Short mmCIF file of C-alpha atoms and ligand atoms in Angstrom, two decimals:
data_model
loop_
_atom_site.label_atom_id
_atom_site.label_comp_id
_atom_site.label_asym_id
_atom_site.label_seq_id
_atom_site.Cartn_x
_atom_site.Cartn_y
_atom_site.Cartn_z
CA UNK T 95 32.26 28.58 -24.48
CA UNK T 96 29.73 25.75 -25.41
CA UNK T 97 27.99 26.24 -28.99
CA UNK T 98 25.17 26.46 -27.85
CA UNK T 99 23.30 24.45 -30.64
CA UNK T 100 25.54 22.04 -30.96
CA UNK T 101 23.52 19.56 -28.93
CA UNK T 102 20.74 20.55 -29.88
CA UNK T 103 18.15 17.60 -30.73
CA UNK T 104 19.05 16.30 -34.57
CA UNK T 105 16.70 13.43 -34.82
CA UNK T 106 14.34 11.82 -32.11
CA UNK T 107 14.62 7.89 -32.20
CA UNK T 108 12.16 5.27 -30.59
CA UNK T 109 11.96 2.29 -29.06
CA UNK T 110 9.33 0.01 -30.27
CA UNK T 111 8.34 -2.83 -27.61
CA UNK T 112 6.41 -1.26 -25.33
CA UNK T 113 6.79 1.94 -26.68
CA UNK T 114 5.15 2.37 -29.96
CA UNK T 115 3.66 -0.99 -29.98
CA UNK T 116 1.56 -2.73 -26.56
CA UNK T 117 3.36 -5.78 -26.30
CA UNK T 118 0.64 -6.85 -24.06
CA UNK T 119 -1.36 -7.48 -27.10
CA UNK T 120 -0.09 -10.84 -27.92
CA UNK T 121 -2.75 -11.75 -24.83
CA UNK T 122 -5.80 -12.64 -26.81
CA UNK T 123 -3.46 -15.18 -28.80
CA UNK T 124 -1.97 -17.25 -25.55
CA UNK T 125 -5.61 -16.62 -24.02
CA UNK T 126 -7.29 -18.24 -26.87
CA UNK T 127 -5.03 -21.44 -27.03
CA UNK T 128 -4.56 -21.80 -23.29
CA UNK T 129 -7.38 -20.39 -21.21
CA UNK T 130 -6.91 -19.23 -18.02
CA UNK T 131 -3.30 -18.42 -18.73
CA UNK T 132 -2.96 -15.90 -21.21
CA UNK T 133 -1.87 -13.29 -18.77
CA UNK T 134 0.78 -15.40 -16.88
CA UNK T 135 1.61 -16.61 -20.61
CA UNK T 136 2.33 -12.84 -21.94
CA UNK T 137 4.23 -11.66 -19.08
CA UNK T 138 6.94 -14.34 -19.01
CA UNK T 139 7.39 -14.76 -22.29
CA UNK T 140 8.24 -10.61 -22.51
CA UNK T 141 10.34 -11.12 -19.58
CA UNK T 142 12.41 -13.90 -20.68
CA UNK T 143 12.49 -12.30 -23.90
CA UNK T 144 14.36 -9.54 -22.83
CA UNK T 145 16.27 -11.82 -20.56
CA UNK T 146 17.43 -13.52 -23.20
CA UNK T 147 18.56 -10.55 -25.33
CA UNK T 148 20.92 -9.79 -22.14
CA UNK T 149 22.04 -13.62 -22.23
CA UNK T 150 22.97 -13.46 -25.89
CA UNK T 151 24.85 -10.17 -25.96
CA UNK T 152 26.71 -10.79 -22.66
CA UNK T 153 27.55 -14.26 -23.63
CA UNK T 154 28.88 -12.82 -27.37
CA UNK T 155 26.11 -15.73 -28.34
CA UNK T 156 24.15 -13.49 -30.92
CA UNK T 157 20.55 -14.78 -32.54
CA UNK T 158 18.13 -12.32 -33.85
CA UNK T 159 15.26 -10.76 -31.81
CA UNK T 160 12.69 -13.38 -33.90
CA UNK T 161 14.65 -16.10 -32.60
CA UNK T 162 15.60 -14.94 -29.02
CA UNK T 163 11.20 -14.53 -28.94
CA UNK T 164 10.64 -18.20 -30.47
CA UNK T 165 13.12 -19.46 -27.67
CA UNK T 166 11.56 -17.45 -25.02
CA UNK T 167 8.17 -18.41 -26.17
CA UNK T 168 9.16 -22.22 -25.87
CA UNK T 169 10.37 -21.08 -22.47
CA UNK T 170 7.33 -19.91 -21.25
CA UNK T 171 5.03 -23.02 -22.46
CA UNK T 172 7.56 -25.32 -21.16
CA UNK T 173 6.41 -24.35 -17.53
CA UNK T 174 3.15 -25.48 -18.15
CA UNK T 175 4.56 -28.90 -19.30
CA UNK T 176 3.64 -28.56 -22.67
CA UNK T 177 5.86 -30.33 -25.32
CA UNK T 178 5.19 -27.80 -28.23
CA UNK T 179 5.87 -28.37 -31.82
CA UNK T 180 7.81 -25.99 -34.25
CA UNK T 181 4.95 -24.93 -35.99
CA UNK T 182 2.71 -23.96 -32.76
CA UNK T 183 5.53 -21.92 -32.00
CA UNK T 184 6.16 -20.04 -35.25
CA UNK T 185 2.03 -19.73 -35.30
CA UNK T 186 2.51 -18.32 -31.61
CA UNK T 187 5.04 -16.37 -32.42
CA UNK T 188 3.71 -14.36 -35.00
CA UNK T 189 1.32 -12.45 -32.59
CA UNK T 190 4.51 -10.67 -32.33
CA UNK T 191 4.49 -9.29 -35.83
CA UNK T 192 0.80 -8.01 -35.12
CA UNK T 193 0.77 -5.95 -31.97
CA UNK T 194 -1.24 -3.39 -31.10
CA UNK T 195 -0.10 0.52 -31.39
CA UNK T 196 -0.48 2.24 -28.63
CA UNK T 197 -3.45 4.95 -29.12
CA UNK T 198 -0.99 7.95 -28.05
CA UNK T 199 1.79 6.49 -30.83
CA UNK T 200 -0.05 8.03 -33.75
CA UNK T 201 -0.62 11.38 -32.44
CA UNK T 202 2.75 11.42 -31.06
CA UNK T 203 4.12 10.80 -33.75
CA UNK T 204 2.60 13.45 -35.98
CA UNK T 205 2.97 16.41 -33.46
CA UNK T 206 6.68 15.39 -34.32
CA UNK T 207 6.28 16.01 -38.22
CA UNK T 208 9.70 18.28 -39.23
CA UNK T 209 11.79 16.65 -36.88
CA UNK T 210 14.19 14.05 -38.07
CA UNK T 211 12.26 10.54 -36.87
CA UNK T 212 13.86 7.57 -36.31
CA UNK T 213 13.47 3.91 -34.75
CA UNK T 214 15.98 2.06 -33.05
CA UNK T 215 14.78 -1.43 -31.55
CA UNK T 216 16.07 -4.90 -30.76
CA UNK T 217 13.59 -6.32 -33.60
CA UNK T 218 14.89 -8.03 -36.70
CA UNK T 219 14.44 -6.33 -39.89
CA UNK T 220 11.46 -8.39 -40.68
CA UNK T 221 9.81 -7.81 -37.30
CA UNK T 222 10.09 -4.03 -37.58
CA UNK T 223 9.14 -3.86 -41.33
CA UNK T 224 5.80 -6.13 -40.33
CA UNK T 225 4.78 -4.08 -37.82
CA UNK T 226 5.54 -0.41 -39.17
CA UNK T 227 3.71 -1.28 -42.39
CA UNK T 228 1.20 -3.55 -40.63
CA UNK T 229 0.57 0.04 -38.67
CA UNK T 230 0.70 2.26 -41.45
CA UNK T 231 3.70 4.45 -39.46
CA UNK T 232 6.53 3.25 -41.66
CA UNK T 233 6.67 6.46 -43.65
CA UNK T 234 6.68 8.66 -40.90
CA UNK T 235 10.62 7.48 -40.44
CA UNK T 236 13.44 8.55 -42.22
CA UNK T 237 15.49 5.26 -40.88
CA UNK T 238 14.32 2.22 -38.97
CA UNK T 239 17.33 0.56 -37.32
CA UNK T 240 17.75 -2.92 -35.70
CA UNK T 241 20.26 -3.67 -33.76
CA UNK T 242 20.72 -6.34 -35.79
CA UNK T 243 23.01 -4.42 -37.64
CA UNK T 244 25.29 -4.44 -34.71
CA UNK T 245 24.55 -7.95 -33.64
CA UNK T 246 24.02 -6.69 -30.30
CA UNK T 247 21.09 -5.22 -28.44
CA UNK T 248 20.10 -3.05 -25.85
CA UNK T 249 21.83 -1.58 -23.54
CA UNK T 250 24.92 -2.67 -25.32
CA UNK T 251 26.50 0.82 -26.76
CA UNK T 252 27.01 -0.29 -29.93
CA UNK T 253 23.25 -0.80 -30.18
CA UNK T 254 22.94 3.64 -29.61
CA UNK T 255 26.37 3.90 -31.24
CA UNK T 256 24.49 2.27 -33.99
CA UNK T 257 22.07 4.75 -34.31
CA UNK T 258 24.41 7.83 -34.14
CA UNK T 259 26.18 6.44 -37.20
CA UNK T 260 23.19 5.90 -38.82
CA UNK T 261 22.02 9.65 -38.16
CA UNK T 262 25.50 11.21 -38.59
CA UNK T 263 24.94 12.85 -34.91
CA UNK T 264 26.74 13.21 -31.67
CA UNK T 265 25.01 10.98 -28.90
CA UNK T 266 24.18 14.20 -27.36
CA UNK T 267 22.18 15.25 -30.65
CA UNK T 268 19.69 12.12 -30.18
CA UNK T 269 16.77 11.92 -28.22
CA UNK T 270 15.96 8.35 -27.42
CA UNK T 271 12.07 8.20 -26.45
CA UNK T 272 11.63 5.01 -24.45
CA UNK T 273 8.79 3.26 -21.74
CA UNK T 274 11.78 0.63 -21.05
CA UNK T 275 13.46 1.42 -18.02
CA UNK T 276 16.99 -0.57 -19.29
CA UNK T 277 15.99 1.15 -21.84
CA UNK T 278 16.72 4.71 -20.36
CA UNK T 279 19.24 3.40 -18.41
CA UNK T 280 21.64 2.10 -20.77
CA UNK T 281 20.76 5.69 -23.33
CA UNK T 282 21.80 7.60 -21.07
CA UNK T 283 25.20 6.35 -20.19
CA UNK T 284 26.11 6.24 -23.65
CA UNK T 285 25.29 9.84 -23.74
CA UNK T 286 22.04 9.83 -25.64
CA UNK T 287 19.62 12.52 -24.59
CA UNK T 288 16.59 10.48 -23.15
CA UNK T 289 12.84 10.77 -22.75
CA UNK T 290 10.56 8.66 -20.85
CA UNK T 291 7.25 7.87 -21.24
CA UNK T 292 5.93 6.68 -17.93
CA UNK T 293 2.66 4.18 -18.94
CA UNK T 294 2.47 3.28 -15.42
CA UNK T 295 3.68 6.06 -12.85
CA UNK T 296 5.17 4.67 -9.18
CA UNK T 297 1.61 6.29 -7.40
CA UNK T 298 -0.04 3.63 -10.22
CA UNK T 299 2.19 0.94 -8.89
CA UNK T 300 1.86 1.18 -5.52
CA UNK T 301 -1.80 1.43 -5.19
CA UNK T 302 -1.72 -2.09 -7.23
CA UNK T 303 0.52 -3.73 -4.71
CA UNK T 304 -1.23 -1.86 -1.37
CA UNK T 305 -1.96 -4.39 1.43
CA UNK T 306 -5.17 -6.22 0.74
CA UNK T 307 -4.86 -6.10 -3.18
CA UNK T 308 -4.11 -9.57 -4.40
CA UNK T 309 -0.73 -9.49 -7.01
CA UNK T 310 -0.58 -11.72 -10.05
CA UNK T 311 1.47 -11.58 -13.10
CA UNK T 312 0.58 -8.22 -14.20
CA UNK T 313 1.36 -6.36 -11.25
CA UNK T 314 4.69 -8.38 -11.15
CA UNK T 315 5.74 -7.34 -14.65
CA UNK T 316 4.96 -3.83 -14.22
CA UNK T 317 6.86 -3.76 -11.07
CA UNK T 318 10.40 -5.01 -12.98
CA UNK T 319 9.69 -3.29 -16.37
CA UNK T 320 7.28 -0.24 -15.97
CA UNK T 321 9.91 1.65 -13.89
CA UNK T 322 12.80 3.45 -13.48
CA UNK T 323 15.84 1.12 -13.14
CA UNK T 324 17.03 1.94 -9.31
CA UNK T 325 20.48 3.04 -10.06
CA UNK T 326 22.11 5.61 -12.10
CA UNK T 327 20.30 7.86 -15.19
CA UNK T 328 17.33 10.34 -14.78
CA UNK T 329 15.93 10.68 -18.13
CA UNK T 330 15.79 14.18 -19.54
CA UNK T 331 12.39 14.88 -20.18
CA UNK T 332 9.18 12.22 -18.71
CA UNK T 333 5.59 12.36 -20.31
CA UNK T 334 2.96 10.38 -19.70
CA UNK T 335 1.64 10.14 -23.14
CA UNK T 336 3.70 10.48 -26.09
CA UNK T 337 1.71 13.84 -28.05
CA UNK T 338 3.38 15.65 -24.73
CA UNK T 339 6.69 14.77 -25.92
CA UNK T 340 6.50 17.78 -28.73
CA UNK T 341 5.75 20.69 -26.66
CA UNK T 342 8.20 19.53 -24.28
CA UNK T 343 11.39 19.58 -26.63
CA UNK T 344 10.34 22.39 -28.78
CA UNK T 345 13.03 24.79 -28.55
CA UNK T 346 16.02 21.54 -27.51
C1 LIG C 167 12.96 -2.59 -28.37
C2 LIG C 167 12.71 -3.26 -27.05
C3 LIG C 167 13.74 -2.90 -26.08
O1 LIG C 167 12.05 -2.26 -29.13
O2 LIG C 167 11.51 -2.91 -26.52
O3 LIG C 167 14.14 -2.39 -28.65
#
């Protein structure tokens, strides 16, 4: 006979990228020093960013999230044919440390007060302490941890293993909140319990793409990164805005 409380939720951790924080906000930046661009600017730099994370922790060929953004930064300007110095791209780069929270993230976050609140993202210790204190939420978390620790990231589980030694709790005591499909994906195979919040829903999607609406980099992003991966996990719980998340794991 299963006890029944002994997976019961212990602490409820979040991703940060695209989660708390509207990576998309680093738009105004690339906008402002390349006009015209911005938009094709912010959505390959986030997707080679992550590509890179995958790179470096498949290839044992560890840097920290700051630097894997740099790199992918220098990536993304390099298809333009621009030859850009170190300092544009630490000045670049820093739009990174200044993102936007999402307007649900606050809210969310409060309906949450008593529960055990945590953060587990790929950012580097400095990233995460800029932007928690830049946003005022730092308090509201009894850990932020970077899978820097591990010198690994996500989906690699020791990035969630991470976290459950952090916590002291079984994988199936952690609820790992998440708008990142991989995300999700690589949660719930370690055994992590795993909520989605779904900022774009498939009906979204597929009224952008419809025959006759022109696709640019936008719809192209949200079509690899706004979705469910196509194989494997079904998160636990979905929400579309994160002051659902509450009501729907009172009681777990
Ligand atoms: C993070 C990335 C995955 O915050 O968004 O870990």
């Amino acid at each position: 006979v299963r006890n029944p409380s002994s997976d019961a939720i212990g602490a409820v951790i979040f991703d940060t990228y695209g989660t708390l924080f509207d990576t998309h906000s680093v738009i105004s930046v690339l906008e402002a020093e390349y006009p015209g661009r911005g938009e094709y600017l912010t959505q390959i730099w986030r997707l080679k960013q992550l590509e890179y994370t995958w790179l470096r922790a498949l290839g044992n060929d560890y840097r920290d999230f700051g630097e894997v953004t740099r790199e992918a930064l220098h990536y993304s300007l390099s298809t333009l044919g621009k030859v850009d110095d170190a300092t544009r791209i630490e000045r670049l780069a820093d739009a990174y440390n200044q993102l936007s929270l999402f307007p649900d993230a606050l809210p969310g976050l409060h309906a949450l007060a008593g529960r055990r609140l945590a953060v587990l993202s790929n950012g580097s210790p400095q990233m995460l302490d800029a932007l928690l204190h830049g946003a005022h939420i730092a308090d509201l978390f009894e850990a932020v941890i970077s899978v820097d620790a591990a010198r690994t990231f996500k989906p690699d589980p020791d990035s969630y293993q991470l976290a459950c030694d952090v916590l002291n709790l079984q994988p199936a005591q952690v609820l790992l909140v998440s708008s990142n499909g991989f995300d999700i994906q690589g949660a719930a195979r370690f055994g992590l319990k795993t909520a989605r919040i779904e900022r774009f829903t498939a009906d979204a999607l597929r009224a952008q793409v419809a025959p006759g609406r022109s696709i640019g980099p936008a719809e192209v992003f949200r079509a690899l990164r706004t979705q469910l991966e196509g194989f494997g996990a079904q998160p636990d719980i979905v929400v579309g805005s994160l002051p659902e998340l509450a009501a729907e794991i009172r009681g777990m």
